[in-house]
Short mmCIF file of C-alpha atoms in Angstrom, two decimals:
data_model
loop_
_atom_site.label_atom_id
_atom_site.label_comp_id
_atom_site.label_asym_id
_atom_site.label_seq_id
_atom_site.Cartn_x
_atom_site.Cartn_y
_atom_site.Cartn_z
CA UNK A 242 260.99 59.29 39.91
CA UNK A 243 258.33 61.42 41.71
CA UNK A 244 254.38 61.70 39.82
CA UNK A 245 252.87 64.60 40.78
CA UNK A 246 249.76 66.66 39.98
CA UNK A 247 249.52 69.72 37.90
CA UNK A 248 246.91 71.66 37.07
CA UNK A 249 246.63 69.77 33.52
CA UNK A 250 247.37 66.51 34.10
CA UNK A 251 249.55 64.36 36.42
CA UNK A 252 253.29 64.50 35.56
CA UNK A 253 255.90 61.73 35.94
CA UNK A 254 259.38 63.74 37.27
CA UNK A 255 262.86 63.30 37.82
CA UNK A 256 265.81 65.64 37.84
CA UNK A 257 266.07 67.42 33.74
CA UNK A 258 269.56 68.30 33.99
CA UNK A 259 270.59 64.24 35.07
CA UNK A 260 270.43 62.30 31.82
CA UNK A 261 270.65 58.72 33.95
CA UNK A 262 267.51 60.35 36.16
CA UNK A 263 265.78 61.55 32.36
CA UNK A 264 266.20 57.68 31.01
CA UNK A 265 263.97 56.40 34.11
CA UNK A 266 261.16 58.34 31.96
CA UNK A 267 261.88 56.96 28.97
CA UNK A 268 261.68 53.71 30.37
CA UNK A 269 258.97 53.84 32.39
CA UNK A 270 256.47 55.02 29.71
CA UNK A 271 258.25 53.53 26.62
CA UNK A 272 258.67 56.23 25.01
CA UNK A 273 260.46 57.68 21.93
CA UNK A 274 263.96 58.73 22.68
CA UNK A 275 263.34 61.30 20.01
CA UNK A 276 260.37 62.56 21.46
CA UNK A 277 261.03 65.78 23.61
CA UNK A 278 260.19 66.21 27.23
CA UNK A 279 258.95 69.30 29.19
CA UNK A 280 260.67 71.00 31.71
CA UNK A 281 259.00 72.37 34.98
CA UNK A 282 259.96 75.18 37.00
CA UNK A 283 259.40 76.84 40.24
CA UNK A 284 259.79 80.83 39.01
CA UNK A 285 260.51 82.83 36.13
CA UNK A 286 264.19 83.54 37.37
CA UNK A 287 265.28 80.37 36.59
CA UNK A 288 264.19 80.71 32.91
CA UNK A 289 267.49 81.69 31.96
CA UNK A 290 269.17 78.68 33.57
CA UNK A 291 267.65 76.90 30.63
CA UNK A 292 266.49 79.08 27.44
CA UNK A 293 269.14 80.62 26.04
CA UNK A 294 267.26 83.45 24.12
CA UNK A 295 264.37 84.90 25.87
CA UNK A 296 262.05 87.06 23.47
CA UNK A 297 260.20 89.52 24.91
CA UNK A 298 256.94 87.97 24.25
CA UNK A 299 258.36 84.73 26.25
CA UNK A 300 258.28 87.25 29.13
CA UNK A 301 255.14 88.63 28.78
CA UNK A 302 253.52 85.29 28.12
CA UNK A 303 254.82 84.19 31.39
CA UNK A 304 253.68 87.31 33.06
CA UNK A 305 250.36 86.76 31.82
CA UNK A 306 250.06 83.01 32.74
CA UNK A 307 252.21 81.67 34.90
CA UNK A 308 251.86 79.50 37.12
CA UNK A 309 249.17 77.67 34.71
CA UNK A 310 248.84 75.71 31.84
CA UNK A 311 251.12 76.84 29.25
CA UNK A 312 254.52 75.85 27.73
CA UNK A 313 256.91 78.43 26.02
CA UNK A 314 259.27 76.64 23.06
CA UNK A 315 262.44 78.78 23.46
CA UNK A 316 266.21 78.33 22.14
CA UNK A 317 267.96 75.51 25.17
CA UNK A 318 270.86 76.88 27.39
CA UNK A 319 273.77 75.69 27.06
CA UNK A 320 274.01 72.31 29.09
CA UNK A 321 270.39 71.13 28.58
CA UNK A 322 270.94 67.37 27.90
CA UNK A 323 270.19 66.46 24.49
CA UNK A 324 268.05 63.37 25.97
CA UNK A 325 265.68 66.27 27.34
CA UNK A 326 264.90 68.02 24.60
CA UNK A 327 264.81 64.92 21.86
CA UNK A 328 268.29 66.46 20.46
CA UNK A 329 267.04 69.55 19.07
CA UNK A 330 267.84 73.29 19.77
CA UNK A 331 264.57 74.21 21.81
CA UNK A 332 263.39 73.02 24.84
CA UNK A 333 259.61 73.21 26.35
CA UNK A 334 259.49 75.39 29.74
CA UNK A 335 256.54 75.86 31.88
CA UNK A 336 255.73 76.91 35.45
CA UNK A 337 252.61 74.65 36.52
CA UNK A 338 249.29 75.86 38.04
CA UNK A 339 249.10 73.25 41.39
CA UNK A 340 249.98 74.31 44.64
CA UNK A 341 251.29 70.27 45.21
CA UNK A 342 253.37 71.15 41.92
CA UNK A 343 254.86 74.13 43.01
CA UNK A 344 255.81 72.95 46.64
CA UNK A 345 257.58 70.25 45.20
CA UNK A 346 259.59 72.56 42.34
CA UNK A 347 260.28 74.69 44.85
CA UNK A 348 262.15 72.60 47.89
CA UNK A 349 263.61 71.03 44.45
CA UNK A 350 265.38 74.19 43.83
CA UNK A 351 268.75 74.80 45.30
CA UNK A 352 272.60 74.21 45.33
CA UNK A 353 274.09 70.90 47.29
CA UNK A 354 277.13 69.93 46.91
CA UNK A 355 278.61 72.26 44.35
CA UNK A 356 276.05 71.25 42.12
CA UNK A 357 272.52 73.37 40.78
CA UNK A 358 268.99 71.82 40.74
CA UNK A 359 266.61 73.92 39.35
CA UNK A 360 264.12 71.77 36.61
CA UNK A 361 262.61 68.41 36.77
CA UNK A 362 261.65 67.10 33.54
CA UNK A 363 257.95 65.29 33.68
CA UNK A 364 255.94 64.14 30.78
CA UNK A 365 252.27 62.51 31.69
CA UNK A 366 252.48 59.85 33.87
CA UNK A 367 251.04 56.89 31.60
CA UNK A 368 252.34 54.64 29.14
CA UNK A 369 253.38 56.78 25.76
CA UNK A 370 250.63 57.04 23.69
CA UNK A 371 248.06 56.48 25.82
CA UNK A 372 245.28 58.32 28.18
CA UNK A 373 246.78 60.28 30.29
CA UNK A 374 246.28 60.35 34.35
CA UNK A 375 244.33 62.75 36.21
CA UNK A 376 244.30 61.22 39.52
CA UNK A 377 246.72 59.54 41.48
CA UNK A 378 245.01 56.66 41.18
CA UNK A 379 245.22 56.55 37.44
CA UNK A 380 249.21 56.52 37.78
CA UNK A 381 249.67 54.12 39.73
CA UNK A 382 246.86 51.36 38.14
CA UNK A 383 248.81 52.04 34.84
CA UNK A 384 252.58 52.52 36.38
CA UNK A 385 252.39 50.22 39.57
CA UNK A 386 255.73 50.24 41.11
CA UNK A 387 257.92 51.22 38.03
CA UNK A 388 257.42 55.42 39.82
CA UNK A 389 259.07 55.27 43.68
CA UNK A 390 256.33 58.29 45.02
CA UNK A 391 253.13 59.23 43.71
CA UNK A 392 252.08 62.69 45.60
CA UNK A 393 248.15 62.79 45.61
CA UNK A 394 246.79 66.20 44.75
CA UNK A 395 243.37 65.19 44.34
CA UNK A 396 242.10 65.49 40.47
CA UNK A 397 243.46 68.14 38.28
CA UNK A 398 241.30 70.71 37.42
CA UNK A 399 241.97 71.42 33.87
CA UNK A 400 242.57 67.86 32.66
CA UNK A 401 244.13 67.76 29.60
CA UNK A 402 247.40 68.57 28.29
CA UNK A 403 248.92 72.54 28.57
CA UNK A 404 249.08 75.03 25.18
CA UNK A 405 252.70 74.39 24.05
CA UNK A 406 253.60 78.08 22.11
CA UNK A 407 256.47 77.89 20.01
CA UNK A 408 258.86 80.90 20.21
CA UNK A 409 262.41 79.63 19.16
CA UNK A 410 261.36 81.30 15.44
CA UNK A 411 260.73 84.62 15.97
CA UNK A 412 256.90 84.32 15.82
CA UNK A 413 254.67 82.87 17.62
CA UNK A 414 252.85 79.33 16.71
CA UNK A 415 250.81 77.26 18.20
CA UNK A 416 251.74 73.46 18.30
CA UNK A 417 249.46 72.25 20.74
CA UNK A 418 246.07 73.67 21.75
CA UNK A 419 244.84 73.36 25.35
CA UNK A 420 242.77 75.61 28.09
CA UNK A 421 244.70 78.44 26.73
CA UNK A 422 243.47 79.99 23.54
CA UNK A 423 245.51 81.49 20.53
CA UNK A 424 243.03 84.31 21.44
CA UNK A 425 244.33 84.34 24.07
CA UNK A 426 247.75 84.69 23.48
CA UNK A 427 247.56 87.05 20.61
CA UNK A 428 245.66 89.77 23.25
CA UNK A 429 248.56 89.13 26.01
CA UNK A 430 251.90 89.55 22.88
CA UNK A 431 250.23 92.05 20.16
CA UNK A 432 250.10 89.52 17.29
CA UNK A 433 248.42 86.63 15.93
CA UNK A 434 249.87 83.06 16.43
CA UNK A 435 250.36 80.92 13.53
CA UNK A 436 249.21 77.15 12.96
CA UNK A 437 252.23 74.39 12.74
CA UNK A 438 254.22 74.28 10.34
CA UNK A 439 257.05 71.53 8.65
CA UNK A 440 259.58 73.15 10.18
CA UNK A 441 258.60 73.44 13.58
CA UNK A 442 260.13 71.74 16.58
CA UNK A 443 259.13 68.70 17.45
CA UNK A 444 257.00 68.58 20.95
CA UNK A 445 255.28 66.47 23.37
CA UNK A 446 251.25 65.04 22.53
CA UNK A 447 251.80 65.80 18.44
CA UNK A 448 251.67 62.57 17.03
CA UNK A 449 249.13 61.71 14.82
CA UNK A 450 247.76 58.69 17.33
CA UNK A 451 248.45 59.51 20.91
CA UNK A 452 245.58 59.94 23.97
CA UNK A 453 244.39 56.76 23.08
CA UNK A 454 241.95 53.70 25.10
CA UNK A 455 242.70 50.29 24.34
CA UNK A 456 239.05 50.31 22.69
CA UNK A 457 239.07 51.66 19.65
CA UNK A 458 237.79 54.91 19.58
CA UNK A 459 235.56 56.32 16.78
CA UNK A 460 234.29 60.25 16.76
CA UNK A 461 231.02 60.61 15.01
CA UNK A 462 228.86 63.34 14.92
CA UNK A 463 225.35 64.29 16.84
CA UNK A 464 223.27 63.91 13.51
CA UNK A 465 225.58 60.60 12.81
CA UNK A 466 224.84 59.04 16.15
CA UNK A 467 221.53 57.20 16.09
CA UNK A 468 222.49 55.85 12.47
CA UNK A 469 225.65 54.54 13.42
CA UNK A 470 224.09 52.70 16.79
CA UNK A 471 221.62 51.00 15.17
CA UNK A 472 224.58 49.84 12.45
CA UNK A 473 226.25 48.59 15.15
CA UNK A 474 223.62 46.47 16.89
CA UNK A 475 225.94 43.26 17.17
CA UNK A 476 228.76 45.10 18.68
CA UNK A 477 228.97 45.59 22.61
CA UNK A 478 229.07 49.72 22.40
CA UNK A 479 230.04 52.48 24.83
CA UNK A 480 229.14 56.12 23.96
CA UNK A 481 230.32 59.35 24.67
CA UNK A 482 227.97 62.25 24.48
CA UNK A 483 227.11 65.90 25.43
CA UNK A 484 223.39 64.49 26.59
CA UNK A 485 221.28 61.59 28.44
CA UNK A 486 220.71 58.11 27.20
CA UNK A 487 217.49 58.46 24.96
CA UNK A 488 215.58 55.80 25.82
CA UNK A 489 215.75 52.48 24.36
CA UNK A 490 219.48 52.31 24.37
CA UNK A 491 219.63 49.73 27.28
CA UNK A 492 222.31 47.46 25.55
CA UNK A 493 224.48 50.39 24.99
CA UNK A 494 227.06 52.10 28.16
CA UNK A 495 226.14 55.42 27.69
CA UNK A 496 228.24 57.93 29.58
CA UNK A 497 226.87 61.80 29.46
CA UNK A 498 229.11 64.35 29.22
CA UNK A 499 229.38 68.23 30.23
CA UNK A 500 227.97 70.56 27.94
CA UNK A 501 230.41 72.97 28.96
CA UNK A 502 234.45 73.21 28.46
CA UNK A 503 235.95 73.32 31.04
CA UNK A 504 233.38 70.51 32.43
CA UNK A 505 234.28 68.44 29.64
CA UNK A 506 237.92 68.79 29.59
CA UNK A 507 238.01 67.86 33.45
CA UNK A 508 236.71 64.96 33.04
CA UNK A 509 237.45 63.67 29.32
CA UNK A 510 240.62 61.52 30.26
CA UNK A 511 238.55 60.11 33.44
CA UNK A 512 235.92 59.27 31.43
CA UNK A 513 238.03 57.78 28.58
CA UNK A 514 239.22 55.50 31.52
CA UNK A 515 236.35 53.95 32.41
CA UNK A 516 234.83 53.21 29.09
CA UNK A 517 237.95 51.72 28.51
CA UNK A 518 237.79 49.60 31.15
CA UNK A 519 234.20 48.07 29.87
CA UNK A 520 235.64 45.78 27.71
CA UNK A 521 233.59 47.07 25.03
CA UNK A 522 234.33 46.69 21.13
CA UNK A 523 233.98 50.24 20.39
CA UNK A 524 233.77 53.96 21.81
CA UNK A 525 231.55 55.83 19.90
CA UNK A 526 232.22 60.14 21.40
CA UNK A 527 229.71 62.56 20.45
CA UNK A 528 232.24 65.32 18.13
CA UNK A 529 232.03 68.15 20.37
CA UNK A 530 231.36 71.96 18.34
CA UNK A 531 234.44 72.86 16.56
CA UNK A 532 234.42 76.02 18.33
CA UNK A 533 237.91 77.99 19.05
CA UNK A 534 237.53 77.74 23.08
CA UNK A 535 236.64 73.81 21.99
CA UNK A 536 240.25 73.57 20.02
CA UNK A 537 241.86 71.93 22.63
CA UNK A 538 239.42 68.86 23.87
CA UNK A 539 239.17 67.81 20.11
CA UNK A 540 242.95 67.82 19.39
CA UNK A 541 242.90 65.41 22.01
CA UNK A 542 239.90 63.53 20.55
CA UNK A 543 241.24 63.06 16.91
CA UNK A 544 244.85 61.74 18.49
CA UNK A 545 242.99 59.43 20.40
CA UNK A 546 240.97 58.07 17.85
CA UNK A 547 241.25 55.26 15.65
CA UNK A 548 240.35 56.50 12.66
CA UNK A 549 240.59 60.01 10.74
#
């Protein structure tokens, strides 16, 4: 197993189309067998070595923005191992945005010995469920020695998780937000993408608790915060928040955010890290606005909170 950097987060890879290469994941993270995995790719050509129905907004989608942080649900080839795509019908395909990524897809690529390697299969590299890694270092503090290679890109620039697009249905719907918008998306294929439904695939990042610290982690709001420190006096606190300290808040690890994004999202899972590592009794975040372009960052916030 090789972690690598993408543009979203770093990745923890081995071969998709070797099953006994696929279960070092699993094992590594503890993860659900059930739970799908995404596949990574140098170029579009090798799409069809792995979707077996390509719509034609799949392939404008991809025109639009690939390499970068996206992931098309399509129909699986035939020959996808089931353990790949958690034994359903679709599999997750992306192209990622990081020129460490890429190099590595693409001396990955190729025929030896009769046989075809063309995907590598690489979830976040962290323990299932919780934050995931956006530097090297954060792989290898959580995984040690259970990943062979760790290839150091420096820290990824997006920092959370890509859009994951469902396509398998003949609509599109959005199952996970990220940098890229359903906007977005609607501009680039002529129509508007749906929310999740029941009967959508299952995909990577949708469970209900996922993201998480090890401290719980509650989300209040701007108005809430001041009431909700002072309730909390006896508690050892760290906070989360779009602005400075105000003053007076000595006893309390106060962390300020960026006010924009993109700022935010780059360094969300870092900062999640260290107030983690406080030893605190709670995380109080600062909600950010529930703005569309804001869609992503608080998907990830709600999964990785304790409470709803």
């Amino acid at each position: 197993m090789v972690a690598f950097p993408t543009e979203t987060v770093y990745g923890l890879g081995a071969d998709a189309s070797d099953p006994a290469a696929v279960a070092k994941i699993f094992a590594a993270k503890g993860r659900p067998q059930d739970h799908p995995l995404i596949v990574h790719l140098a170029a579009i050509e090798l799409l069809p070595l792995w979707a077996g129905e390509i719509p034609a907004a799949a392939h404008k989608l991809a025109a639009a923005f690939w390499p970068g942080p996206l992931t098309l649900i399509l129909k699986r080839a035939a020959g996808v191992p089931a353990c790949v795509t958690g034994g359903q019908d679709t599999v997750g395909l992306r192209i990622p945005g990081h020129p460490v990524a890429l190099e590595l897809l693409r001396a990955f690529a190729g025929e030896e010995g009769g046989r075809r390697y063309s995907g590598i299969a690489a979830p976040s590299a962290n323990k299932f469920g919780r934050i995931s890694p956006t530097t090297a270092t954060h792989v290898r503090s959580e995984l040690g020695a259970a990943v062979d290679v760790v290839l150091d890109g420096g820290a990824c620039a997006v920092g959370i998780e890509s859009t994951i697009v469902d396509l398998s249905r003949g609509r599109a719907v959005l199952l996970r937000p990220g940098q890229i918008t359903p906007a977005q998306i609607a501009a680039v294929i002529g129509a508007e993408v749906a929310p999740p439904d029941a009967a959508a695939p299952r995909v990577a990042g949708a469970l209900d608790s996922h993201y998480a610290p090890r401290t719980p982690l509650h989300l209040v709001t701007a108005e809430e915060l001041p009431a909700r420190l002072a309730a909390l006096r006896d508690k050892k606190l760290a906070v989360l928040a779009r602005a400075e300290a105000p003053s007076g808040l000595n006893d309390v690890l106060w962390q300020a955010a960026p006010r924009a994004v993109a700022g935010y999202a780059h360094e969300l899972y870092a900062s999640l890290r260290r107030l983690d590592d406080l030893g605190c009794d709670l995380i109080l975040v600062e909600a950010p606005p529930a703005s569309p372009e804001w869609q992503g960052v608080n998907d990830r916030l709600m999964r990785a909170s304790s409470i709803y």
